[in-house]
Amino acid sequence: MNTIRRIALGAAASALVLTSGALPAAALAQSAPAQEPALVDLVNPLMGTDSEFALSYGNTYPAVAVPWGMNFWTPVTGEMGSGWGYTYDAYKISGIKQTHQPSPWMNDYAAFELMAMTGPVRLKQDERASWFSHKAEISKPYKYQVYLADHDVTAEVVPTSRAAQFRFTFGESDDAHILLDAYNEGSMVTVDPERRRITGYARNNSGGVPENFHNYFVLQFDRDFTVTRTWDENWQLSADRKSEGAHVGAVVSFETEKGEQVGVKVASSFISPEQALLNLEREVGRDSFDQTEAKARAEWEKELSRIRVSDSDERDKRTFYSALYRMLLFPRPLHEVTKGGDIVHYSPYNGKVEAGYLYTDNGFWDTWRAVFPFFALMYPEFDAKVMQGLVNTYEESGWLPEWASPGHRSVMIGSNSAIIIADTYLNGVRGYDIEKLYEAMVKNATTSEGRPRDDRGRVLTAVGREGVEYYNRLGYVPYDVDINENAARTLEYATADFALSRLAAALGKDEDAKKYAAQAQNYRKLYDEESGWMRGRNQDGSWATPFNPLKWGDAFTEGNSLHYSWSVMQDVQGLIDLMGGDEKFVERLDSIFSTPPLYDESYYGQVIHEIREMQIVDMGQYAHGNQPIQHMTYLYDWAGQPWKTQYHVRDVMQKLYSPDPDGYPGDEDNGQTSAWYVFSALGFYPVTPAVGEYAIGSPLFDRVDLTMPNGKTLTIEARNNSDTNVYIQSATFNGQPHDKTFLTREALQAGGTLTFVMGPEPNEDWGSDKADAPFSMTPRK
């Protein structure tokens, strides 16, 4: 589906449950060195927000959250129901909403919005919206603040995982109001003046929910109301304390002096109103606004300081930590903690409250590539909880998720859950039922029968493997059987089969391992020797015609043949051989950058934003704004010319990323486009899944210190590093020469010092021997 997108799922329960009461000063002490800014304050949540339907520079919004929080909060400049809830070029804000949106293409669910105003009550978004300026806006991961000029009000919000605190600073007014908009598609509000409280629910969603889906909320105010009103689905205000209907809300009013503040503590639950109140008591309790802010800030500083960059280029550091912040937002946890301390979740798959972890808002088509490999490397305990959540998803729905938000959604292609599971296990992460997950992976690879359906009875084709019966019989999904993006599916299923084969071997399932390893070679069936590119194939074995390798979509997904022909991560050497050897392979790689950015958009009937993002950056056919080709720059490592990887990787980092509102080259996609940058800035990238290797690129920073999960420190040094010294002259690891163009997960987690010496010209001897290349199914020649 054109430009429809991506992701969600996660957080460790221990990080989610916050205690009430004053936090000791020592616990709030920042770990940043003296006279250096806290790392969290290098983050710019506005990076990527200068986006729209036609052109994405990230398609992000400023998420006020804790790492892997259940709820985010964001200012609203767009219309209710629009995926573009906040855009940098807007000049009016209608409120601050609770959001669970993973991307504009997936849209939001369970949202509700708070707005402060003065004077006459205005209910509709366009009427209550106030002018604002970025000069009077503060956006941090742990806090958002904005001056609402039309109302002379400063609005602030700070988060916990399932709760938040608002603070509204009013001018002098006899008519100061705080409005709760519970949004459309079914909502309810109840005002309780005696308790200074508003409760209710919001049911808005974009799919992937059962009939009994609710987001229950509670708002606790810190002062009495002078007037209380609710409004109904016809926009009629009344003194009724309760309103329920298609789209309702509430307004509470105050008399304020200049500078007077009104505080609101807010929490929610997908389980029950009682659980929402419990979440409020547990995560906010008696804490002041400033204490909640300090806790959220400390949580971010703790996670960001796991990777400490030392470099004189502040903009690059800001880009790095802004990208790392995005990687630590998704997947989103749906689980909550009962009064007795049990982990439970509302299941968007069966509508029941079930035991255990559950994560959502994640599109595995994007995040299998680098986000989940990062979790396996740096956050194995968190990764294990996500795997437990996948077990629960399978048991509650009968299928693994491919794009969950919050339940199964029919978006994108592939069988990428298999890749994530295998990569996690083969990188040493334990603590979940791998046999149950293997069973689910095999089911995906075996049948398309019995897949879930949407509320209109349509099969969710993104769940499981669409066309798997054709694939298992022919070795590819045919072009002429009414299954769209068939060549892309074939290539992605082959990569998933490779992951399955590796996991089967590790579990002692030798026959399965042989079977899926053979199927991992199915990419060969789509290689057209005459054109030299991957191509759609008909059921009878003939090639799909006509064939234009520059045609987007059709046989491919959000890309063309020039992008997808490199989707053989499991067997790069095999692809080299198909293309005629190292020199011809390198020529093909080079041609991606030298071929003009021409395109055929006829499959979509319009120029989708991914096409435009490729066209305008003067990098030929290289389309870094979308996932299929993001690994391509690293493939020179397999062909004996790693210096070209070093050049192109550094060029992409310097040209396509910045800590600004237009700072991404395309959709950020729940951490994936950020993860490419984070890994690449460290100097390596996980091209091939399930092997525990990382292809070496060009380290961006002078020094980086990583605290690994076992507490050991990995130091990465780049000597003589600069914007022009992008080429590796030599490398050592713990004092020993390192000439291979890859690193292993075991070596990195063991810690030590990895030193690169950089220079302005390529060293064509370093890493150029075939024995130095990373893993490939086909033996090196």
PDB file of N, CA and C in Angstrom, residues 500 540 603:
ATOM      1  N   LEU A 500      14.865 -18.346   9.355  1.00  0.00           N
ATOM      2  CA  LEU A 500      14.249 -19.579   9.851  1.00  0.00           C
ATOM      3  C   LEU A 500      15.254 -20.727   9.855  1.00  0.00           C
ATOM      4  N   ASP A 540       4.016 -19.292 -15.259  1.00  0.00           N
ATOM      5  CA  ASP A 540       4.579 -20.282 -16.176  1.00  0.00           C
ATOM      6  C   ASP A 540       6.087 -20.159 -16.334  1.00  0.00           C
ATOM      7  N   TYR A 603       2.117   3.001 -11.477  1.00  0.00           N
ATOM      8  CA  TYR A 603       1.464   2.030 -10.592  1.00  0.00           C
ATOM      9  C   TYR A 603       0.648   2.737  -9.519  1.00  0.00           C
TER      10      TYR A 603
END
